[in-house]
Amino acid sequence: MNSIELEKRFFELVPSHPPNAWEIEEYMEQLGPLPDPQQKIILDQVPVIWPVSHALCYSYLSCAGSALACLHPNQLSQWVAATLDIYERDGLHEAQMFMANVESNFLCRIRGEAGILLSDVAPRLTPYAHSIAERKIAFATGHHMYTDTETIFLPHEITLFQEEEDNFLLYKLMVTFQLGLLRCNTYDFSLPLDQLRHNGIEKTYGKKLHLETILLEDFFSLFPEPRLGEDLFTLVEGMRVNAYLAANFPGIWRDTARLRTALAKFRPSLNRLTGKARIIEVLYRYAMTGKPISDGGFKRSIFDLALAALADSWSTPEESATRAMAIYALLEEIGGLYDPVESLPYLGRLHPAEAMNVRLKRREETKENFIKALAAILLPENQPAGQEDSSDKAGIPAPKISGDEGVALMISQQKDKEDVRNKTEPNGPIQFLTVGGLDIEIPEPLRMLGDQILDDLGHIPNEYIAAAQGMAGRAAPTTQAASTPTGESLVAPLTYDEWDFRRAGFRKDWCILRQRRILPVKGTFVANTLEKYRGLLMQLKKQFEMLRCQERFVKGQRDGDDIDLDAVIESISDTRAGRAASERLFVKLLRDERNIAVLFLVDMSSSTEGWVSQALKEALILMGEALEVLGDRYARRNTPGWARPSDMLRA
Amino acid sequence: MEQRLEEHLIIEEPFYLQQGDELAIALAAYEHAIPLLLKGPTGCGKTRFMQHLAWKLKRPLVTVSCHDDLSTSDLVGRYLIKGGEAVWIDGPLTLAVRHGAICYLDEIVEARKDTTVVIHPLADDRRELPIEKRGELLTAPPEFMLTISYNPGYQSVLKDLKQSTRQRFIALEFAYPPPGLETEIVQHESGVDGQTAGALVRLGAMTRNLKDAGLPEGASTRLLIHAGKLMQSDMDARRACRAAITETLTDEPELLAAISEMVSSLF
Ligand SMILES: Nc1ncnc2c1ncn2[C@@H]1O[C@H](COP(=O)(O)OP(=O)(O)OP(=O)(O)O)[C@@H](O)[C@H]1O
Ligand SMILES: [Mg+2]
C-alpha cells in the first residue's frame, strides 16, 4: 500500500474521532516503504491504541516499523498490550520510552544468538539472592525492573550484549543491585520532619506537612516537580548502593565495570537532551562508570557542585534524601521543566508504594504467626518445669498462666552475653520471655518471628502479647478435654476428633470417615509442586534417608554368620587372665524393619478450600516423594467420602 | 603409663577466641565436677575449645573419636597377651580417670548405645568407672573431667542422644562465631589480611543462609580457614574458594553454580 491507501485504511480503522489527514500524513509516509504484510500487522493494532490515546498511537506508528525488525510479528500485539499497561499506570511518557526501548535497547540483530532468558538464569540466581537477602526472594518477569522487597521483577530476556556471558552478568548485576537496595534499607526510609524543616523544604515549596515522619512514597511529592525529586533521590541512593556493592561485593563490581561502561553507550545522546534532563543524564553516566564526563555542553558549575555533594560517603537513605534536596535546589537555577530521562538499567525506578504493601502484608502474617507461636508456649500444659528447652532455672516451678489471671508478660532483650565484638543492632535479638518474673528460653521459631517484628517495628506491641495470652487462655480448657480415640473397633463409619485451629483444640468425634474408590486424573499439579519445592524436597529426602533401614553387621553375638575375630581374641586373653570368657563370639548380619503403621487423615472438604487445601496437597506429595527414599511400603488412599477423603500411609 | 599421658598435656596456649561465656561455664562445671556436653555444627571450634580448656586447667586431654564399632573394651581397656601372659591395658577412658585427665569423647552419638552406657555412672555424682573384667571400681579424682560432643544438625533421628545420657551434662551450645570474631579467627589461623578474611566470613554467612535452598550445612569456620590458607599460597582467590569451599559443600549443579556466583561477587 502507498501512503494514500494507508491513510484510507487508517480512517476505516478509526471511525470515531478521526484525525485530520495532515496529522497522520507523516506517519503514513514512514510506513509506506514497508512490505504489505508488515503494514497490515502494524495497522491492525491501531484500533487498540487509538481510543486510549491519540498521542501514543502516533508514537506507536513511528516506532512500530523498527520494532518489527526486532519483534516477531506475533509478539507485536503483546508488545502493544504491555505498552498500554504502562500508559495506564505510568503515563504517556513512560509508555513512549518503553516503545522506544525496543528500538534502542534490544539490539535486534543479535536476538536469539546470545540472548539469555530469565528462566535460564533463575535456578542459579535464586539461591544466590537468598544467600544475600537472608530470606527467600522470588523472580518474576516485568516491564520494569524493580523489587517490591519480596520479588525482583526482571526482563523476560536480555539480548543487549553479543556475548551470552555478558547478558548473564547483566542479570546478575540487576539482581545484586536490587538486593543492594534491600541490604541498604532503601525502603525503610523515614525522614523526620525536623530534618526537612532544617533543610527549609517546607518554607521553600510551601507544602504543609502534618506527619511526624515522611515515608518514601510521600517524599517525592514534596517537590514541585515530583519526578525530578524522585529521579534525583533514586540517583543519589543508587550511588550509595554503588558504594556498598563496591565495598562488599568487589568481585561483581569489578566484573561489571566493562559492562557498565558499555551500558552508558546505550544511553540517549546528550545532544538530544536539554536543561535539567541533561544534567541528570550526565549524573547517571557518572553513577554507571564512576567517571565524570568532561565535554557535552552542560552547566559545568552545577555539575561540579552536584558532584561535590556526592563526594564523601554516607550511610542512610535519609542522608540520600538530604543530598537529593541539595542537588534539586542547585538545578532550580537552570529553570524549565524536567523532561525525565530513562533510569539506569540495573537500578530502575523505585516502587515505594508496592514495597509498603508487601511490608504491611508481611507484618500482618508475622503478627499472626507470632501470636500463635506465643500462645502455644503459654498453654498451661506447656509450661516449663520438665521441659527440655527451659532454661537453667528449670528447678524453679513455673507459675501457671491463664487468661483470667492476667499475668504480665515482657520480652526482654538479650542480657546474658556481653560480647562486644558481636555488633548487633541496637535492639539485639530477643532471647528471653519473662513470664511472671521468670525467664523462659524462647524456642527458635518464635525468636525468629520476634526478631522480624523488632526489625520492622522496633518493639513488640503489647497487643500481640495480649492476643496470644487470650488465645492461650481460651484454648486451654478445650485442649485438656481432648482425648485420643483409642480402642475403637474398625466398623464403619469411623469417627475422629478434628483439630480446630480457631480454638486450637480438637472437636470431639467431629469427622466421619467412609471409604470410596476414586479414579486417577492427570494434571501438572504434582510436577509443579515437585519443581516448586525442590530445595525443601532435597532436605526432606536427606532426613528420610537417615531413617532408612540398613543392613549392618553386628558384632559380639551369641550366634551368627561369621566368627567375630576381635571377640575371640579377647576371650582367649580373658581365659588366660583367669576370667570367665564371653560367649558372644559371632558376627551377624542384621536387617532392621520398621514395625509401625501411621495413618494420616486429610480433610479436603470445602472448609479447607484455598491455600489450606493447596498446602495439604503439596505436603502430601512431598511426603510421598520423601517416603520413596525410605523404601518402606506406603499407600496413599485418596478415598473421598462425602466431604472428607483420607490419606493413608503405611510404614 | 604416666609417660603415655604426658604426651596429652598441652604446653603452648592454643589460639582460641571466646564466643561468649563458654569458658566461664566450663570452668564452673569443672569446679563442681559436672561433665560437659558440647553441641554445635562441624568446624565451629569445639575441639579447639577443649584444647584451650585443657591448657587452661593444665590437665592432659585424652580425645576419643567415636565410631559405630567402638566397644566398651575400646574405652575401658582389655587384656592382651604378651609373651604368653595376659596383661591388662587401660583404655583411654580408664587412663584419664586414673590420672585425673580430661576425657573428650568426640561425636558421641556415633558410638554404639551399649558403649554410651558405660559413661553413665561416671557422668553423675557417683563419678565411678566400673572395670568389670578386673572387678575393679575406679572413683574419679576431682581433677578428672568428662566431655562429650555432638552435632545436632545432621544426626539421624535414630542416633539422637538418649535423654538419660544428655541429662547428666551441662550443655554448651556452639554456633559459628559472630562476623567480627570469625574474621579475627580466619585472619589469625590462615594469615590472610583483614579485608580478605572479612570477605571469606561474608561468604561463609551467605552459604549458611542456604538451608531452605537445599544446602544442609553452610561453610564452617574451618573451610574458610582452608580457603584463606590456599590464598596465602598465592592461589587466585576465586580458585581457592572453589577448591576449599564450593566443591566441598555440595555436588548439586545448581547450588554449585549459585555458590560460584557468590564467590565471584565477593572476590
Ligand atoms: N573460637 C575460635 N577460636 C579460635 N579458632 C577457632 C575458633 N572457632 C573455630 N576456630 C578454628 O576453626 C577450626 C575448626 O574448629 P574445630 O576443629 O574445633 O571444630 P569442631 O567444632 O571440633 O568440628 P567437628 O565437629 O567437625 O569436629 C579450628 O582449627 C580453628 O582454627
Ligand atoms: Mg572436632
Short mmCIF file of N, CA and C and ligand atoms in Angstrom, two decimals, chain B residues 46-47 104 106 222, ligand 2:
data_model
loop_
_atom_site.label_atom_id
_atom_site.label_comp_id
_atom_site.label_asym_id
_atom_site.label_seq_id
_atom_site.Cartn_x
_atom_site.Cartn_y
_atom_site.Cartn_z
N LYS B 46 34.71 -26.56 68.48
CA LYS B 46 34.51 -27.37 69.68
C LYS B 46 35.83 -27.99 70.14
N THR B 47 36.51 -28.64 69.19
CA THR B 47 37.76 -29.30 69.53
C THR B 47 38.79 -28.28 70.02
N TYR B 104 37.73 -36.47 76.33
CA TYR B 104 36.81 -35.83 75.38
C TYR B 104 36.33 -36.87 74.37
N ASP B 106 34.54 -37.40 71.25
CA ASP B 106 34.09 -36.61 70.10
C ASP B 106 33.02 -37.39 69.34
N ARG B 222 36.19 -23.71 59.66
CA ARG B 222 37.34 -24.49 59.20
C ARG B 222 37.56 -24.34 57.69
MG MG C 2 36.21 -31.64 66.38
#
